[in-house]
Structure formats: structure tokens, C-alpha cells
JSON list of C-alpha atoms in Angstrom, two decimals:
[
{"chain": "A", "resi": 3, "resn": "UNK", "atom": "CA", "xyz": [9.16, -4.69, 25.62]},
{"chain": "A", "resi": 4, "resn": "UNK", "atom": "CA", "xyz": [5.74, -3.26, 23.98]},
{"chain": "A", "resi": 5, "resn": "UNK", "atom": "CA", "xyz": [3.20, -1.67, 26.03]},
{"chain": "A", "resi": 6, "resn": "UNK", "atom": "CA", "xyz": [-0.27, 0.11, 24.71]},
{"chain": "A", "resi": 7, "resn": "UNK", "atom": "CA", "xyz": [-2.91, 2.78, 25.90]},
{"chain": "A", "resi": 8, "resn": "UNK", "atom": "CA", "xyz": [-6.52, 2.43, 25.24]},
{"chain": "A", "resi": 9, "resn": "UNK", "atom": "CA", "xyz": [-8.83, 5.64, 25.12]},
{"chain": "A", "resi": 10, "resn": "UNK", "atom": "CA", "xyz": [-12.56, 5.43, 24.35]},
{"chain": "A", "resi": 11, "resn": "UNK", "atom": "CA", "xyz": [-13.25, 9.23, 22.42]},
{"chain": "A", "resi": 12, "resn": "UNK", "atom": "CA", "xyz": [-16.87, 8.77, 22.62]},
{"chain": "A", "resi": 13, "resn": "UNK", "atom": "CA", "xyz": [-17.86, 12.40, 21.99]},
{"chain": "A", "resi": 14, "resn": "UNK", "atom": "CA", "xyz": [-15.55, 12.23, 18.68]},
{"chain": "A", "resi": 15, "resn": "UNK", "atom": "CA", "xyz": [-16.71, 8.13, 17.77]},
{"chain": "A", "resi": 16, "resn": "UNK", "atom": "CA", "xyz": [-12.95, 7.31, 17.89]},
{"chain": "A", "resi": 17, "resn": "UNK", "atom": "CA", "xyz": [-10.76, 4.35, 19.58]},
{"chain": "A", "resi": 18, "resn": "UNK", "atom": "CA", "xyz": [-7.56, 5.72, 20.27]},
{"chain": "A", "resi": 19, "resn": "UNK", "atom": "CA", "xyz": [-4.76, 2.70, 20.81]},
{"chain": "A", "resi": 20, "resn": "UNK", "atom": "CA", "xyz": [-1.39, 3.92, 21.30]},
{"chain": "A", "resi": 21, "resn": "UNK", "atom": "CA", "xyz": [1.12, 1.19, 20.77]},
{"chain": "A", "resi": 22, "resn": "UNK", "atom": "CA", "xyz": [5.34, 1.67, 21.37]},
{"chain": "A", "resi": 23, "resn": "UNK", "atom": "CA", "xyz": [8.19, -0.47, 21.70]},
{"chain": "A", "resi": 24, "resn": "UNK", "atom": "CA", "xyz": [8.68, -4.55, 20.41]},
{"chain": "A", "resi": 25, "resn": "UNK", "atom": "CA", "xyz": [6.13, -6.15, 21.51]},
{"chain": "A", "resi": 26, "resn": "UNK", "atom": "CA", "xyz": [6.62, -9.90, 22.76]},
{"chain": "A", "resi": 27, "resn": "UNK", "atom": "CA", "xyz": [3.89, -12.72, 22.36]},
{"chain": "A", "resi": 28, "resn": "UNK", "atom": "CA", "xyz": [2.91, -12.04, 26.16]},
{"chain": "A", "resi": 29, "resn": "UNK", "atom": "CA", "xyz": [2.66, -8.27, 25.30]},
{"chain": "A", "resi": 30, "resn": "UNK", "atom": "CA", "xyz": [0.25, -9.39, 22.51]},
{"chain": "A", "resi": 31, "resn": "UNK", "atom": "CA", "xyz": [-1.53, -11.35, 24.60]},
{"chain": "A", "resi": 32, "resn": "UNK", "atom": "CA", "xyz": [-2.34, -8.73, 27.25]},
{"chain": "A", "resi": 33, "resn": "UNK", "atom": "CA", "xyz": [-2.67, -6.43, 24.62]},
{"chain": "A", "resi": 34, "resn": "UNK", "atom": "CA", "xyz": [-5.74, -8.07, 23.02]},
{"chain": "A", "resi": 35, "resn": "UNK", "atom": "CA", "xyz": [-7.33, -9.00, 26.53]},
{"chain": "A", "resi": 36, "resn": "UNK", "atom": "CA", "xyz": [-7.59, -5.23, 27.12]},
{"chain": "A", "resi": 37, "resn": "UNK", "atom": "CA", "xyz": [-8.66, -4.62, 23.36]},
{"chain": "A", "resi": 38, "resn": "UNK", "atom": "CA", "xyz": [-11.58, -6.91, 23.98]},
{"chain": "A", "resi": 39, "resn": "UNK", "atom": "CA", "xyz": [-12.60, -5.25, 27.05]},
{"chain": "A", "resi": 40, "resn": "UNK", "atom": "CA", "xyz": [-12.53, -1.70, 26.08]},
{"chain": "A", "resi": 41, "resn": "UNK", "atom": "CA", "xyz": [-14.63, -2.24, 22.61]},
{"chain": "A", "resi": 42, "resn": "UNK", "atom": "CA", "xyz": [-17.15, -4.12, 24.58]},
{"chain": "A", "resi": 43, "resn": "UNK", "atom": "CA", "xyz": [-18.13, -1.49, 25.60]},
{"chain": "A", "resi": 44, "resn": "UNK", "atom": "CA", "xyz": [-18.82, 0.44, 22.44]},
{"chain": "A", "resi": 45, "resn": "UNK", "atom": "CA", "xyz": [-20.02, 0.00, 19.21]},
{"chain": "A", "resi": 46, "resn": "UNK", "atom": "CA", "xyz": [-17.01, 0.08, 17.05]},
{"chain": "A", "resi": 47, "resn": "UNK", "atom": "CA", "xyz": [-18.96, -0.31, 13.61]},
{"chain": "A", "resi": 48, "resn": "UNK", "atom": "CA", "xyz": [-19.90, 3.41, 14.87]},
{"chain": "A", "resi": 49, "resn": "UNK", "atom": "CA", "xyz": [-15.73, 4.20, 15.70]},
{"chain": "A", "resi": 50, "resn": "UNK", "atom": "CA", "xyz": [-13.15, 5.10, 13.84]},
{"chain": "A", "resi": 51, "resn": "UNK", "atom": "CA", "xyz": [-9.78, 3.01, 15.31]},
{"chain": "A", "resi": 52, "resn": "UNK", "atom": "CA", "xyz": [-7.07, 5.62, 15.57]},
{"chain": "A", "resi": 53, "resn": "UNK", "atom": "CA", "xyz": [-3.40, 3.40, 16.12]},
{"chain": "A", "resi": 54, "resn": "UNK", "atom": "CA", "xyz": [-0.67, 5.70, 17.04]},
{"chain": "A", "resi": 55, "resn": "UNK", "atom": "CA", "xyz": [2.18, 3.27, 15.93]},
{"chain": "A", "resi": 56, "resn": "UNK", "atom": "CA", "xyz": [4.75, 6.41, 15.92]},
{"chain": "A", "resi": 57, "resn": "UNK", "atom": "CA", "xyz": [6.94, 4.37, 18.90]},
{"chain": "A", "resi": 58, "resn": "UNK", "atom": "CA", "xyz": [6.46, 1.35, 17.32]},
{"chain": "A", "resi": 59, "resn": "UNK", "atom": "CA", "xyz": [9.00, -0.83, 16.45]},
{"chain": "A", "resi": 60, "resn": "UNK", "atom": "CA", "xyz": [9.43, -3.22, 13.56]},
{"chain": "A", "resi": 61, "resn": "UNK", "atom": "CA", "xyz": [7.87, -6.55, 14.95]},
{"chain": "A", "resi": 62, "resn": "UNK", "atom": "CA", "xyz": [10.27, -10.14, 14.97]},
{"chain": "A", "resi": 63, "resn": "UNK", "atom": "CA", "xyz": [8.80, -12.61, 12.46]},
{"chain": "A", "resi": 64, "resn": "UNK", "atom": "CA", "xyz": [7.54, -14.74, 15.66]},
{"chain": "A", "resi": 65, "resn": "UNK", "atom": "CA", "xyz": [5.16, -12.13, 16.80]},
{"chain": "A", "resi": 66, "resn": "UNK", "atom": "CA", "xyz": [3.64, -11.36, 13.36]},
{"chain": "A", "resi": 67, "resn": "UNK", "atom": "CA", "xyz": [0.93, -14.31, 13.99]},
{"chain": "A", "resi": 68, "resn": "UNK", "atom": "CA", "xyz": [-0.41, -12.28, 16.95]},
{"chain": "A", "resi": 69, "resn": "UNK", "atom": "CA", "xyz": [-0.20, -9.02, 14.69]},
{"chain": "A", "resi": 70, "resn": "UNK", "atom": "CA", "xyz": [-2.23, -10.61, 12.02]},
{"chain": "A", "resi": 71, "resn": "UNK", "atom": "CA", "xyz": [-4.70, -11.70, 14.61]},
{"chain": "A", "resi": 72, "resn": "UNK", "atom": "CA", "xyz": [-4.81, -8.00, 16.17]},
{"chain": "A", "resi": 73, "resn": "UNK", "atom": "CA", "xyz": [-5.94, -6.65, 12.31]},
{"chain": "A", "resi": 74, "resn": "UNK", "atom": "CA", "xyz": [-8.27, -9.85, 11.97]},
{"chain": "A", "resi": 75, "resn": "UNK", "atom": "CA", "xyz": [-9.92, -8.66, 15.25]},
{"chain": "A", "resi": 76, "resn": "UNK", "atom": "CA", "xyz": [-9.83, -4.80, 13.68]},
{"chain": "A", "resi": 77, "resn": "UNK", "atom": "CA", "xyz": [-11.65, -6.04, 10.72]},
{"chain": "A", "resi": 78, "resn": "UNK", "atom": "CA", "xyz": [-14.31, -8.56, 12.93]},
{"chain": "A", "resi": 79, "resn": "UNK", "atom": "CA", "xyz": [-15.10, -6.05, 15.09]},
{"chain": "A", "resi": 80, "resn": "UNK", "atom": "CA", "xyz": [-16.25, -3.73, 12.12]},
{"chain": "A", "resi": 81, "resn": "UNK", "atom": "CA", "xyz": [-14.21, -0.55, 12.69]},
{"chain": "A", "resi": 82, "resn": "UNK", "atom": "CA", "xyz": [-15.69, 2.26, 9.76]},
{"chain": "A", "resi": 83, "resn": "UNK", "atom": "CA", "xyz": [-11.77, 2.98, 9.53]},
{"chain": "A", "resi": 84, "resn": "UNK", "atom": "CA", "xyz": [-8.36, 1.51, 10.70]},
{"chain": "A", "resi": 85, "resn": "UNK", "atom": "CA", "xyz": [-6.02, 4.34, 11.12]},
{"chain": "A", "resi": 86, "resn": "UNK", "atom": "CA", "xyz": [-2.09, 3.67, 11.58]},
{"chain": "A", "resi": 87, "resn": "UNK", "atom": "CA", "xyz": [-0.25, 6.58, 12.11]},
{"chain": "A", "resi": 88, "resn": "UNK", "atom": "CA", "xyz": [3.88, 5.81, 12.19]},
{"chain": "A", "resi": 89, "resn": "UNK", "atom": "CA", "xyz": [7.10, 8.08, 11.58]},
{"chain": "A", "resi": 90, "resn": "UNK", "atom": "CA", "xyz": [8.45, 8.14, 8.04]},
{"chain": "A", "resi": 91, "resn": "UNK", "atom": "CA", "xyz": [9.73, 4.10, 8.52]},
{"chain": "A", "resi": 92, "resn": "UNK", "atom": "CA", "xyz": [9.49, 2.69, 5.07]},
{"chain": "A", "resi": 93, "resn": "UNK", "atom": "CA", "xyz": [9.86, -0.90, 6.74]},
{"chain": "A", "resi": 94, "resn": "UNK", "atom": "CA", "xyz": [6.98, -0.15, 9.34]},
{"chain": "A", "resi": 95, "resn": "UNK", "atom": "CA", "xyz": [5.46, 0.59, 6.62]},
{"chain": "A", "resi": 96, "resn": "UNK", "atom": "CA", "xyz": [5.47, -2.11, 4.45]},
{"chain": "A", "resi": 97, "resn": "UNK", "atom": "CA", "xyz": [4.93, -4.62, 7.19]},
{"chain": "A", "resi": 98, "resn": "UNK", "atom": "CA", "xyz": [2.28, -2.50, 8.80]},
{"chain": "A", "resi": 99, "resn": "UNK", "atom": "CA", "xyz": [0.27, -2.97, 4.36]},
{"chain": "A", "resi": 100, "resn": "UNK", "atom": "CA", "xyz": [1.18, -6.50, 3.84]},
{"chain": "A", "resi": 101, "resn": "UNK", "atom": "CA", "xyz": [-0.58, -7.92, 6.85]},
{"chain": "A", "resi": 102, "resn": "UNK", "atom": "CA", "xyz": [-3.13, -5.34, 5.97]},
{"chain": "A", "resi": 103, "resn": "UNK", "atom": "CA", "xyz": [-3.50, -6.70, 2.29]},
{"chain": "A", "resi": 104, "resn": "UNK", "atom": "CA", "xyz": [-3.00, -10.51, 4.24]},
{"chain": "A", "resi": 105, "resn": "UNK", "atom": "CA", "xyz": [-5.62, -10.47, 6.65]},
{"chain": "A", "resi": 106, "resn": "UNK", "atom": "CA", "xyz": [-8.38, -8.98, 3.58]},
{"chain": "A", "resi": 107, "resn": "UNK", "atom": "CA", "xyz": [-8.13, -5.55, 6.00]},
{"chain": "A", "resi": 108, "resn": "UNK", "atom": "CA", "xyz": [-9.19, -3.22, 3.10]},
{"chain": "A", "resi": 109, "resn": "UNK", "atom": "CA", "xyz": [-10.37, 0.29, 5.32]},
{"chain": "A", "resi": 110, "resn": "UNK", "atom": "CA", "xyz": [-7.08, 0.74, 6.37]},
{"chain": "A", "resi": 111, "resn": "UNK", "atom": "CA", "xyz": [-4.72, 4.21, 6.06]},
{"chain": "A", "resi": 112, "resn": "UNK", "atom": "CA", "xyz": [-0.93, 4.34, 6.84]},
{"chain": "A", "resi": 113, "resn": "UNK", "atom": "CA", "xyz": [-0.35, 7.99, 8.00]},
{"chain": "A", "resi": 114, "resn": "UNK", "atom": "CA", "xyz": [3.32, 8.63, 8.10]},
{"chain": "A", "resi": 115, "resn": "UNK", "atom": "CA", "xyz": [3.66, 12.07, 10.58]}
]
């Protein structure tokens, strides 16, 4: 089971989203309801999105249509940066880039901490 933490840093311009566990399609459902809400009310072309993926686990190929659609909403929504920040998880990794590189996400950084 996923589950995910919003926090609006409006002092610093960032969007901290911590994300942890698997997350299921109803996970990734909820999870972008409550994305939706919380950047309406910013302006995230202003924000740097901060994604503490550190608990995250590497997703089943049937959720990675609602992760693509979680970076297509990063990139629509204008972000001046798309932070990932994951433990040294050369998998995470690489699935974390690809749908990067898929989706045409190009402002992206993998942090590994």
C-alpha cells in the first residue's frame, strides 16, 4: 500500500510530496485528487516540486500508466523543477528517468541520498 504527504513551502516557493510504499491504482487515484487540490492553490510555474521518493518502492508494470500521468501532470502544471530524491536504488532509478525521458519531462533531477 502507497500513501503520500503534501506540504505547500510557500516562504521557500517549494511543493514538498512525500511518497512511500507500492502504490496501487486506487492509491494513484487519491493521490492525484489531492495533488490537484493542493497546487490549486499556488502557482507552481513559481515552485520548485520537491518528491521525496526515499520509501518508495519500485512500481508493478500495471500502475506505471498512472505514474506516467502523475509526471504528465508535473510537466502541465509548469513546475520550474521536478526534484526526485530516492536511496541509492539503481532500478528506482532507471524507472523513475525512463518515464521521465517518456512523458518529454526534461527539468527533472534524480537525487540519490
Amino acid at each position: 500500500m502507497g500513501s503520500f504527504n503534501f506540504n505547500v513551502n510557500s516562504e521557500e516557493k517549494i511543493f514538498d510530496v512525500k511518497v512511500e510504499g507500492s502504490f496501487s491504482e486506487g492509491d494513484a487515484v487519491s493521490f492525484i485528487n489531492q495533488y490537484n487540490k493542493h497546487t490549486a492553490s499556488f502557482n507552481p510555474t513559481e515552485y520548485i516540486i520537491d518528491l521525496d521518493c526515499t520509501d518508495l518502492k519500485v512500481s508493478d508494470n500495471d500502475v506505471l500508466p498512472m505514474l506516467e500521468q502523475c509526471y504528465k501532470m508535473y510537466k502541465e502544471s509548469g513546475f520550474s523543477k521536478v526534484i526526485f530524491k530516492i536511496k541509492q536504488n539503481t532500478i528506482l532509478k532507471m524507472q523513475l528517468g525512463r518515464i521521465a525521458r517518456s512523458t518529454g519531462l526534461s527539468n527533472y533531477e534524480i537525487i540519490e541520498v
